[in-house]
């Protein structure tokens, strides 16, 4: 029957993956261990499940909410081999941010742990309300968590509606107490304007600093269109947040030579498909044929797009050497009232250096 067939497929796949992992140990040379990462990997996933319903969310805008939970198509050990330091040529920085809430994905903590054990850096964006997964994360060894970063999205009105404000800030406290690097970010949505002073007050109370502020994009209209008219943008400027000064997150002209596709690429986390970047061509699959080299582009190319949709990731971390914009560290870090940085020194060094 179906269940037996699925069990057989799972067992067969596990045995096959185990053999492939053994082969890779003989295939790649050890690499020098250093703080600087050699690949920036923009990870995404299709997960239509979320416990919130923010008005500016792309999933809600495009009516994609449902019961489709993202599921890894390969085993964690196999993915670790496919994404090993030896195969990638050194440390990588994994930026995990996709559709829906990542902490609702089965085995996501296992994947994060595997990448950290491999020596990589991992960053993840979350709505900060899944306490069980935060607890699992905080239970990982301190040595690993030095390379982990969590960006808490402050969905102010949804937290109020769902009575989850205390849960949210308590989860931030757990992360801070554990010494994990973090940031608090919020969207400059017009519906938040009446609550700006309350947002400031609570941010200062629970994180010691104001949140970093960004502008959402309305993908129903165009990939470079703001979510709202931002009638009150001037009030948000008082937060002195770098993302706000970045021409709405994607208006940076990208007609220049770019190394995306070589030292940076977009990875569909579940399937292994890789693309040059958010707007770029497909390069291949990183999980298939892990004995073969990763199918990077052979040389840099001029970007064919009028603007860089994810400039705050790719260009900020060094894919266009001729364009100097603030790094992820400068965009996400704050210094709290006690003079302590949200982001630790090891991650700071890596993010300021950028990708090789």
mmCIF file of N, CA and C in Angstrom, residues 215-336:
data_model
loop_
_atom_site.group_PDB
_atom_site.id
_atom_site.type_symbol
_atom_site.label_atom_id
_atom_site.label_comp_id
_atom_site.label_asym_id
_atom_site.label_seq_id
_atom_site.Cartn_x
_atom_site.Cartn_y
_atom_site.Cartn_z
ATOM 1 N N UNK A 215 11.130 49.141 4.109
ATOM 2 C CA UNK A 215 9.901 49.409 3.365
ATOM 3 C C UNK A 215 9.509 48.171 2.597
ATOM 4 N N UNK A 216 8.252 47.741 2.747
ATOM 5 C CA UNK A 216 7.775 46.557 2.037
ATOM 6 C C UNK A 216 7.563 46.870 0.565
ATOM 7 N N UNK A 217 7.553 45.816 -0.225
ATOM 8 C CA UNK A 217 7.353 45.927 -1.669
ATOM 9 C C UNK A 217 6.016 45.305 -2.040
ATOM 10 N N UNK A 218 5.273 45.956 -2.945
ATOM 11 C CA UNK A 218 3.983 45.425 -3.383
ATOM 12 C C UNK A 218 4.175 44.657 -4.684
ATOM 13 N N UNK A 219 4.338 43.339 -4.584
ATOM 14 C CA UNK A 219 4.618 42.522 -5.757
ATOM 15 C C UNK A 219 3.403 42.363 -6.674
ATOM 16 N N UNK A 220 2.224 42.820 -6.213
ATOM 17 C CA UNK A 220 1.053 42.771 -7.091
ATOM 18 C C UNK A 220 1.162 43.823 -8.180
ATOM 19 N N UNK A 221 1.953 44.856 -7.923
ATOM 20 C CA UNK A 221 2.082 45.965 -8.861
ATOM 21 C C UNK A 221 3.365 45.839 -9.671
ATOM 22 N N UNK A 222 4.478 45.863 -8.991
ATOM 23 C CA UNK A 222 5.784 45.721 -9.649
ATOM 24 C C UNK A 222 6.813 45.441 -8.576
ATOM 25 N N UNK A 223 7.892 44.815 -8.969
ATOM 26 C CA UNK A 223 8.892 44.377 -7.992
ATOM 27 C C UNK A 223 9.641 45.532 -7.348
ATOM 28 N N UNK A 224 9.462 46.768 -7.856
ATOM 29 C CA UNK A 224 10.140 47.900 -7.227
ATOM 30 C C UNK A 224 9.153 48.916 -6.674
ATOM 31 N N UNK A 225 7.889 48.496 -6.499
ATOM 32 C CA UNK A 225 6.837 49.408 -6.042
ATOM 33 C C UNK A 225 6.647 49.280 -4.533
ATOM 34 N N UNK A 226 6.583 50.420 -3.839
ATOM 35 C CA UNK A 226 6.364 50.385 -2.406
ATOM 36 C C UNK A 226 4.989 49.811 -2.079
ATOM 37 N N UNK A 227 4.890 49.212 -0.906
ATOM 38 C CA UNK A 227 3.614 48.643 -0.459
ATOM 39 C C UNK A 227 2.569 49.731 -0.259
ATOM 40 N N UNK A 228 2.955 50.843 0.357
ATOM 41 C CA UNK A 228 2.016 51.944 0.563
ATOM 42 C C UNK A 228 2.621 53.233 0.038
ATOM 43 N N UNK A 229 1.873 54.284 0.105
ATOM 44 C CA UNK A 229 2.405 55.583 -0.281
ATOM 45 C C UNK A 229 3.359 56.130 0.761
ATOM 46 N N UNK A 230 3.418 55.500 1.905
ATOM 47 C CA UNK A 230 4.277 55.942 3.015
ATOM 48 C C UNK A 230 4.112 57.442 3.284
ATOM 49 N N UNK A 231 2.884 57.796 3.530
ATOM 50 C CA UNK A 231 2.534 59.189 3.811
ATOM 51 C C UNK A 231 3.323 59.730 4.996
ATOM 52 N N UNK A 232 3.671 58.847 5.898
ATOM 53 C CA UNK A 232 4.317 59.268 7.131
ATOM 54 C C UNK A 232 5.802 58.894 7.173
ATOM 55 N N UNK A 233 6.419 58.785 6.006
ATOM 56 C CA UNK A 233 7.804 58.313 5.953
ATOM 57 C C UNK A 233 8.740 59.190 6.782
ATOM 58 N N UNK A 234 8.448 60.485 6.815
ATOM 59 C CA UNK A 234 9.299 61.393 7.580
ATOM 60 C C UNK A 234 9.379 61.022 9.041
ATOM 61 N N UNK A 235 8.277 60.536 9.606
ATOM 62 C CA UNK A 235 8.279 60.127 11.012
ATOM 63 C C UNK A 235 9.136 58.884 11.233
ATOM 64 N N UNK A 236 9.139 57.986 10.236
ATOM 65 C CA UNK A 236 9.961 56.781 10.347
ATOM 66 C C UNK A 236 11.456 57.118 10.245
ATOM 67 N N UNK A 237 11.777 58.200 9.559
ATOM 68 C CA UNK A 237 13.176 58.603 9.416
ATOM 69 C C UNK A 237 13.800 58.928 10.776
ATOM 70 N N UNK A 238 12.950 59.245 11.745
ATOM 71 C CA UNK A 238 13.461 59.562 13.085
ATOM 72 C C UNK A 238 14.098 58.346 13.761
ATOM 73 N N UNK A 239 13.838 57.150 13.193
ATOM 74 C CA UNK A 239 14.446 55.932 13.740
ATOM 75 C C UNK A 239 15.927 55.817 13.336
ATOM 76 N N UNK A 240 16.367 56.681 12.407
ATOM 77 C CA UNK A 240 17.756 56.681 11.934
ATOM 78 C C UNK A 240 18.207 55.276 11.550
ATOM 79 N N UNK A 241 17.412 54.677 10.681
ATOM 80 C CA UNK A 241 17.665 53.295 10.267
ATOM 81 C C UNK A 241 18.202 53.259 8.837
ATOM 82 N N UNK A 242 19.352 52.650 8.649
ATOM 83 C CA UNK A 242 19.983 52.621 7.330
ATOM 84 C C UNK A 242 19.103 52.035 6.223
ATOM 85 N N UNK A 243 18.362 50.936 6.481
ATOM 86 C CA UNK A 243 17.544 50.399 5.389
ATOM 87 C C UNK A 243 16.597 51.422 4.772
ATOM 88 N N UNK A 244 16.145 52.404 5.545
ATOM 89 C CA UNK A 244 15.231 53.422 5.020
ATOM 90 C C UNK A 244 15.922 54.347 4.028
ATOM 91 N N UNK A 245 17.221 54.526 4.188
ATOM 92 C CA UNK A 245 17.947 55.448 3.324
ATOM 93 C C UNK A 245 18.425 54.764 2.038
ATOM 94 N N UNK A 246 18.036 53.516 1.859
ATOM 95 C CA UNK A 246 18.579 52.724 0.765
ATOM 96 C C UNK A 246 17.658 52.683 -0.454
ATOM 97 N N UNK A 247 16.985 53.772 -0.717
ATOM 98 C CA UNK A 247 16.129 53.872 -1.902
ATOM 99 C C UNK A 247 15.164 52.707 -1.997
ATOM 100 N N UNK A 248 14.442 52.490 -0.918
ATOM 101 C CA UNK A 248 13.382 51.481 -0.857
ATOM 102 C C UNK A 248 13.855 50.066 -1.173
ATOM 103 N N UNK A 249 15.041 49.690 -0.739
ATOM 104 C CA UNK A 249 15.470 48.281 -0.734
ATOM 105 C C UNK A 249 15.759 47.703 -2.107
ATOM 106 N N UNK A 250 15.440 48.384 -3.197
ATOM 107 C CA UNK A 250 15.707 47.757 -4.472
ATOM 108 C C UNK A 250 15.901 48.703 -5.619
ATOM 109 N N UNK A 251 16.013 50.005 -5.362
ATOM 110 C CA UNK A 251 16.110 50.957 -6.458
ATOM 111 C C UNK A 251 17.564 51.224 -6.869
ATOM 112 N N UNK A 252 18.499 50.447 -6.331
ATOM 113 C CA UNK A 252 19.899 50.651 -6.701
ATOM 114 C C UNK A 252 20.108 50.126 -8.113
ATOM 115 N N UNK A 253 20.559 50.985 -8.997
ATOM 116 C CA UNK A 253 20.788 50.585 -10.384
ATOM 117 C C UNK A 253 21.819 49.471 -10.439
ATOM 118 N N UNK A 254 21.502 48.417 -11.171
ATOM 119 C CA UNK A 254 22.375 47.242 -11.152
ATOM 120 C C UNK A 254 23.039 46.961 -12.494
ATOM 121 N N UNK A 255 23.078 47.981 -13.360
ATOM 122 C CA UNK A 255 23.733 47.787 -14.666
ATOM 123 C C UNK A 255 25.246 47.870 -14.493
ATOM 124 N N UNK A 256 25.823 46.827 -13.955
ATOM 125 C CA UNK A 256 27.255 46.786 -13.674
ATOM 126 C C UNK A 256 27.691 45.323 -13.618
ATOM 127 N N UNK A 257 29.009 45.106 -13.639
ATOM 128 C CA UNK A 257 29.524 43.743 -13.514
ATOM 129 C C UNK A 257 29.196 43.198 -12.128
ATOM 130 N N UNK A 258 28.671 41.976 -12.085
ATOM 131 C CA UNK A 258 28.248 41.397 -10.813
ATOM 132 C C UNK A 258 28.764 39.961 -10.702
ATOM 133 N N UNK A 259 29.222 39.602 -9.505
ATOM 134 C CA UNK A 259 29.767 38.262 -9.287
ATOM 135 C C UNK A 259 28.721 37.280 -8.778
ATOM 136 N N UNK A 260 27.443 37.716 -8.705
ATOM 137 C CA UNK A 260 26.381 36.766 -8.347
ATOM 138 C C UNK A 260 26.381 35.639 -9.376
ATOM 139 N N UNK A 261 26.232 34.418 -8.874
ATOM 140 C CA UNK A 261 26.361 33.246 -9.731
ATOM 141 C C UNK A 261 27.725 32.596 -9.589
ATOM 142 N N UNK A 262 28.628 33.316 -8.915
ATOM 143 C CA UNK A 262 29.978 32.784 -8.670
ATOM 144 C C UNK A 262 30.231 32.699 -7.163
ATOM 145 N N UNK A 263 30.281 33.855 -6.505
ATOM 146 C CA UNK A 263 30.497 33.839 -5.052
ATOM 147 C C UNK A 263 29.215 34.092 -4.262
ATOM 148 N N UNK A 264 28.102 34.194 -4.958
ATOM 149 C CA UNK A 264 26.790 34.333 -4.316
ATOM 150 C C UNK A 264 25.745 33.737 -5.239
ATOM 151 N N UNK A 265 24.714 33.156 -4.655
ATOM 152 C CA UNK A 265 23.637 32.606 -5.476
ATOM 153 C C UNK A 265 22.406 32.367 -4.624
ATOM 154 N N UNK A 266 21.285 32.142 -5.289
ATOM 155 C CA UNK A 266 20.021 31.861 -4.616
ATOM 156 C C UNK A 266 19.808 30.360 -4.599
ATOM 157 N N UNK A 267 19.476 29.827 -3.434
ATOM 158 C CA UNK A 267 19.262 28.392 -3.258
ATOM 159 C C UNK A 267 17.829 28.136 -2.803
ATOM 160 N N UNK A 268 17.116 27.287 -3.559
ATOM 161 C CA UNK A 268 15.821 26.798 -3.088
ATOM 162 C C UNK A 268 16.115 25.647 -2.136
ATOM 163 N N UNK A 269 15.942 25.926 -0.875
ATOM 164 C CA UNK A 269 16.448 25.090 0.202
ATOM 165 C C UNK A 269 15.942 23.658 0.148
ATOM 166 N N UNK A 270 14.703 23.462 -0.212
ATOM 167 C CA UNK A 270 14.121 22.124 -0.181
ATOM 168 C C UNK A 270 14.578 21.263 -1.357
ATOM 169 N N UNK A 271 14.576 21.824 -2.557
ATOM 170 C CA UNK A 271 14.858 21.042 -3.764
ATOM 171 C C UNK A 271 16.326 21.050 -4.173
ATOM 172 N N UNK A 272 17.041 22.132 -3.825
ATOM 173 C CA UNK A 272 18.439 22.247 -4.218
ATOM 174 C C UNK A 272 18.663 23.013 -5.501
ATOM 175 N N UNK A 273 17.608 23.508 -6.139
ATOM 176 C CA UNK A 273 17.780 24.305 -7.352
ATOM 177 C C UNK A 273 18.498 25.602 -6.999
ATOM 178 N N UNK A 274 19.457 26.003 -7.850
ATOM 179 C CA UNK A 274 20.183 27.245 -7.597
ATOM 180 C C UNK A 274 20.064 28.182 -8.805
ATOM 181 N N UNK A 275 19.980 29.464 -8.486
ATOM 182 C CA UNK A 275 19.849 30.520 -9.490
ATOM 183 C C UNK A 275 20.937 31.553 -9.252
ATOM 184 N N UNK A 276 21.243 32.297 -10.299
ATOM 185 C CA UNK A 276 22.290 33.305 -10.162
ATOM 186 C C UNK A 276 21.993 34.251 -8.999
ATOM 187 N N UNK A 277 20.737 34.700 -8.914
ATOM 188 C CA UNK A 277 20.312 35.593 -7.842
ATOM 189 C C UNK A 277 18.793 35.593 -7.815
ATOM 190 N N UNK A 278 18.196 36.531 -7.113
ATOM 191 C CA UNK A 278 16.742 36.600 -7.017
ATOM 192 C C UNK A 278 16.082 36.736 -8.384
ATOM 193 N N UNK A 279 16.725 37.465 -9.280
ATOM 194 C CA UNK A 279 16.168 37.720 -10.607
ATOM 195 C C UNK A 279 16.922 36.999 -11.721
ATOM 196 N N UNK A 280 17.895 36.169 -11.355
ATOM 197 C CA UNK A 280 18.798 35.600 -12.350
ATOM 198 C C UNK A 280 18.382 34.237 -12.897
ATOM 199 N N UNK A 281 19.176 33.753 -13.828
ATOM 200 C CA UNK A 281 18.898 32.487 -14.511
ATOM 201 C C UNK A 281 19.244 31.296 -13.628
ATOM 202 N N UNK A 282 18.609 30.154 -13.951
ATOM 203 C CA UNK A 282 18.891 28.935 -13.214
ATOM 204 C C UNK A 282 20.255 28.385 -13.615
ATOM 205 N N UNK A 283 21.025 27.950 -12.611
ATOM 206 C CA UNK A 283 22.361 27.412 -12.855
ATOM 207 C C UNK A 283 22.394 25.889 -12.796
ATOM 208 N N UNK A 284 21.498 25.292 -12.023
ATOM 209 C CA UNK A 284 21.509 23.837 -11.877
ATOM 210 C C UNK A 284 20.917 23.432 -10.540
ATOM 211 N N UNK A 285 21.393 22.290 -10.032
ATOM 212 C CA UNK A 285 20.913 21.784 -8.749
ATOM 213 C C UNK A 285 22.108 21.374 -7.896
ATOM 214 N N UNK A 286 22.131 21.855 -6.662
ATOM 215 C CA UNK A 286 23.290 21.642 -5.797
ATOM 216 C C UNK A 286 23.252 20.314 -5.065
ATOM 217 N N UNK A 287 22.069 19.685 -4.961
ATOM 218 C CA UNK A 287 21.938 18.422 -4.254
ATOM 219 C C UNK A 287 22.126 17.220 -5.173
ATOM 220 N N UNK A 288 21.857 17.379 -6.438
ATOM 221 C CA UNK A 288 22.024 16.267 -7.370
ATOM 222 C C UNK A 288 23.496 16.115 -7.743
ATOM 223 N N UNK A 289 23.954 14.886 -7.841
ATOM 224 C CA UNK A 289 25.338 14.608 -8.266
ATOM 225 C C UNK A 289 26.362 15.370 -7.416
ATOM 226 N N UNK A 290 26.367 15.084 -6.122
ATOM 227 C CA UNK A 290 27.232 15.855 -5.221
ATOM 228 C C UNK A 290 28.713 15.533 -5.380
ATOM 229 N N UNK A 291 29.025 14.543 -6.218
ATOM 230 C CA UNK A 291 30.436 14.280 -6.528
ATOM 231 C C UNK A 291 30.962 15.277 -7.555
ATOM 232 N N UNK A 292 30.052 15.946 -8.251
ATOM 233 C CA UNK A 292 30.451 16.923 -9.262
ATOM 234 C C UNK A 292 30.601 18.309 -8.645
ATOM 235 N N UNK A 293 31.412 19.156 -9.257
ATOM 236 C CA UNK A 293 31.527 20.537 -8.773
ATOM 237 C C UNK A 293 30.187 21.267 -8.891
ATOM 238 N N UNK A 294 30.013 22.286 -8.068
ATOM 239 C CA UNK A 294 28.796 23.105 -8.125
ATOM 240 C C UNK A 294 28.811 23.912 -9.428
ATOM 241 N N UNK A 295 27.701 23.962 -10.149
ATOM 242 C CA UNK A 295 27.679 24.629 -11.466
ATOM 243 C C UNK A 295 27.617 26.151 -11.392
ATOM 244 N N UNK A 296 28.688 26.768 -10.874
ATOM 245 C CA UNK A 296 28.746 28.223 -10.843
ATOM 246 C C UNK A 296 28.882 28.767 -12.267
ATOM 247 N N UNK A 297 28.617 30.055 -12.422
ATOM 248 C CA UNK A 297 28.925 30.726 -13.678
ATOM 249 C C UNK A 297 30.439 30.790 -13.838
ATOM 250 N N UNK A 298 30.898 30.794 -15.078
ATOM 251 C CA UNK A 298 32.345 30.774 -15.325
ATOM 252 C C UNK A 298 32.981 32.148 -15.157
ATOM 253 N N UNK A 299 32.229 33.208 -15.385
ATOM 254 C CA UNK A 299 32.801 34.546 -15.269
ATOM 255 C C UNK A 299 31.715 35.554 -14.902
ATOM 256 N N UNK A 300 32.122 36.705 -14.436
ATOM 257 C CA UNK A 300 31.186 37.759 -14.083
ATOM 258 C C UNK A 300 30.469 38.277 -15.330
ATOM 259 N N UNK A 301 29.250 38.746 -15.118
ATOM 260 C CA UNK A 301 28.479 39.321 -16.213
ATOM 261 C C UNK A 301 27.841 40.619 -15.768
ATOM 262 N N UNK A 302 27.537 41.477 -16.744
ATOM 263 C CA UNK A 302 26.767 42.674 -16.439
ATOM 264 C C UNK A 302 25.336 42.248 -16.134
ATOM 265 N N UNK A 303 24.782 42.760 -15.052
ATOM 266 C CA UNK A 303 23.407 42.419 -14.686
ATOM 267 C C UNK A 303 22.452 43.001 -15.719
ATOM 268 N N UNK A 304 21.492 42.197 -16.141
ATOM 269 C CA UNK A 304 20.556 42.648 -17.164
ATOM 270 C C UNK A 304 19.324 43.333 -16.621
ATOM 271 N N UNK A 305 19.252 43.524 -15.306
ATOM 272 C CA UNK A 305 18.069 44.141 -14.691
ATOM 273 C C UNK A 305 18.310 45.622 -14.426
ATOM 274 N N UNK A 306 17.236 46.374 -14.407
ATOM 275 C CA UNK A 306 17.350 47.819 -14.185
ATOM 276 C C UNK A 306 17.674 48.160 -12.738
ATOM 277 N N UNK A 307 17.273 47.290 -11.821
ATOM 278 C CA UNK A 307 17.554 47.523 -10.414
ATOM 279 C C UNK A 307 17.784 46.184 -9.739
ATOM 280 N N UNK A 308 18.462 46.216 -8.596
ATOM 281 C CA UNK A 308 18.749 44.991 -7.858
ATOM 282 C C UNK A 308 17.672 44.791 -6.795
ATOM 283 N N UNK A 309 16.869 43.755 -6.973
ATOM 284 C CA UNK A 309 15.748 43.508 -6.071
ATOM 285 C C UNK A 309 16.208 43.236 -4.643
ATOM 286 N N UNK A 310 17.362 42.579 -4.505
ATOM 287 C CA UNK A 310 17.885 42.278 -3.164
ATOM 288 C C UNK A 310 19.269 42.881 -2.980
ATOM 289 N N UNK A 311 19.371 44.165 -3.292
ATOM 290 C CA UNK A 311 20.661 44.846 -3.155
ATOM 291 C C UNK A 311 21.179 44.776 -1.726
ATOM 292 N N UNK A 312 20.245 44.791 -0.752
ATOM 293 C CA UNK A 312 20.665 44.804 0.654
ATOM 294 C C UNK A 312 21.345 43.502 1.053
ATOM 295 N N UNK A 313 21.229 42.460 0.216
ATOM 296 C CA UNK A 313 21.959 41.218 0.442
ATOM 297 C C UNK A 313 23.172 41.132 -0.469
ATOM 298 N N UNK A 314 22.939 41.084 -1.751
ATOM 299 C CA UNK A 314 24.004 40.798 -2.714
ATOM 300 C C UNK A 314 25.041 41.918 -2.802
ATOM 301 N N UNK A 315 24.593 43.126 -3.145
ATOM 302 C CA UNK A 315 25.555 44.224 -3.300
ATOM 303 C C UNK A 315 26.161 44.599 -1.952
ATOM 304 N N UNK A 316 25.352 44.552 -0.906
ATOM 305 C CA UNK A 316 25.849 44.893 0.435
ATOM 306 C C UNK A 316 26.982 43.985 0.867
ATOM 307 N N UNK A 317 26.944 42.731 0.439
ATOM 308 C CA UNK A 317 27.995 41.788 0.833
ATOM 309 C C UNK A 317 29.047 41.576 -0.247
ATOM 310 N N UNK A 318 29.061 42.454 -1.278
ATOM 311 C CA UNK A 318 30.234 42.535 -2.135
ATOM 312 C C UNK A 318 30.167 41.954 -3.528
ATOM 313 N N UNK A 319 28.965 41.742 -4.101
ATOM 314 C CA UNK A 319 28.929 41.165 -5.457
ATOM 315 C C UNK A 319 29.209 42.198 -6.542
ATOM 316 N N UNK A 320 29.060 43.480 -6.224
ATOM 317 C CA UNK A 320 29.428 44.547 -7.162
ATOM 318 C C UNK A 320 30.480 45.422 -6.493
ATOM 319 N N UNK A 321 31.721 45.152 -6.812
ATOM 320 C CA UNK A 321 32.823 45.829 -6.122
ATOM 321 C C UNK A 321 32.843 47.332 -6.388
ATOM 322 N N UNK A 322 32.230 47.771 -7.497
ATOM 323 C CA UNK A 322 32.233 49.193 -7.829
ATOM 324 C C UNK A 322 31.150 49.975 -7.094
ATOM 325 N N UNK A 323 30.233 49.261 -6.448
ATOM 326 C CA UNK A 323 29.152 49.933 -5.722
ATOM 327 C C UNK A 323 29.336 49.720 -4.223
ATOM 328 N N UNK A 324 29.523 50.784 -3.504
ATOM 329 C CA UNK A 324 29.750 50.707 -2.071
ATOM 330 C C UNK A 324 28.482 51.125 -1.330
ATOM 331 N N UNK A 325 27.820 50.162 -0.724
ATOM 332 C CA UNK A 325 26.650 50.463 0.097
ATOM 333 C C UNK A 325 26.860 49.802 1.460
ATOM 334 N N UNK A 326 26.133 50.218 2.476
ATOM 335 C CA UNK A 326 26.350 49.664 3.816
ATOM 336 C C UNK A 326 26.186 48.142 3.863
ATOM 337 N N UNK A 327 27.017 47.505 4.655
ATOM 338 C CA UNK A 327 26.980 46.049 4.806
ATOM 339 C C UNK A 327 25.770 45.616 5.625
ATOM 340 N N UNK A 328 25.532 44.319 5.665
ATOM 341 C CA UNK A 328 24.440 43.792 6.491
ATOM 342 C C UNK A 328 24.647 44.139 7.960
ATOM 343 N N UNK A 329 25.894 44.128 8.396
ATOM 344 C CA UNK A 329 26.169 44.488 9.790
ATOM 345 C C UNK A 329 25.692 45.917 10.078
ATOM 346 N N UNK A 330 26.041 46.845 9.185
ATOM 347 C CA UNK A 330 25.679 48.248 9.385
ATOM 348 C C UNK A 330 24.171 48.465 9.280
ATOM 349 N N UNK A 331 23.487 47.618 8.524
ATOM 350 C CA UNK A 331 22.047 47.742 8.347
ATOM 351 C C UNK A 331 21.254 47.143 9.496
ATOM 352 N N UNK A 332 21.813 46.119 10.131
ATOM 353 C CA UNK A 332 21.038 45.358 11.108
ATOM 354 C C UNK A 332 21.437 45.604 12.560
ATOM 355 N N UNK A 333 22.679 45.963 12.793
ATOM 356 C CA UNK A 333 23.137 46.111 14.174
ATOM 357 C C UNK A 333 22.618 47.404 14.810
ATOM 358 N N UNK A 334 22.436 47.336 16.109
ATOM 359 C CA UNK A 334 22.202 48.517 16.950
ATOM 360 C C UNK A 334 23.069 48.368 18.192
ATOM 361 N N UNK A 335 23.376 49.477 18.809
ATOM 362 C CA UNK A 335 24.055 49.477 20.111
ATOM 363 C C UNK A 335 23.003 49.808 21.158
ATOM 364 N N UNK A 336 22.861 48.932 22.160
ATOM 365 C CA UNK A 336 21.797 49.149 23.138
ATOM 366 C C UNK A 336 22.203 50.186 24.193
#
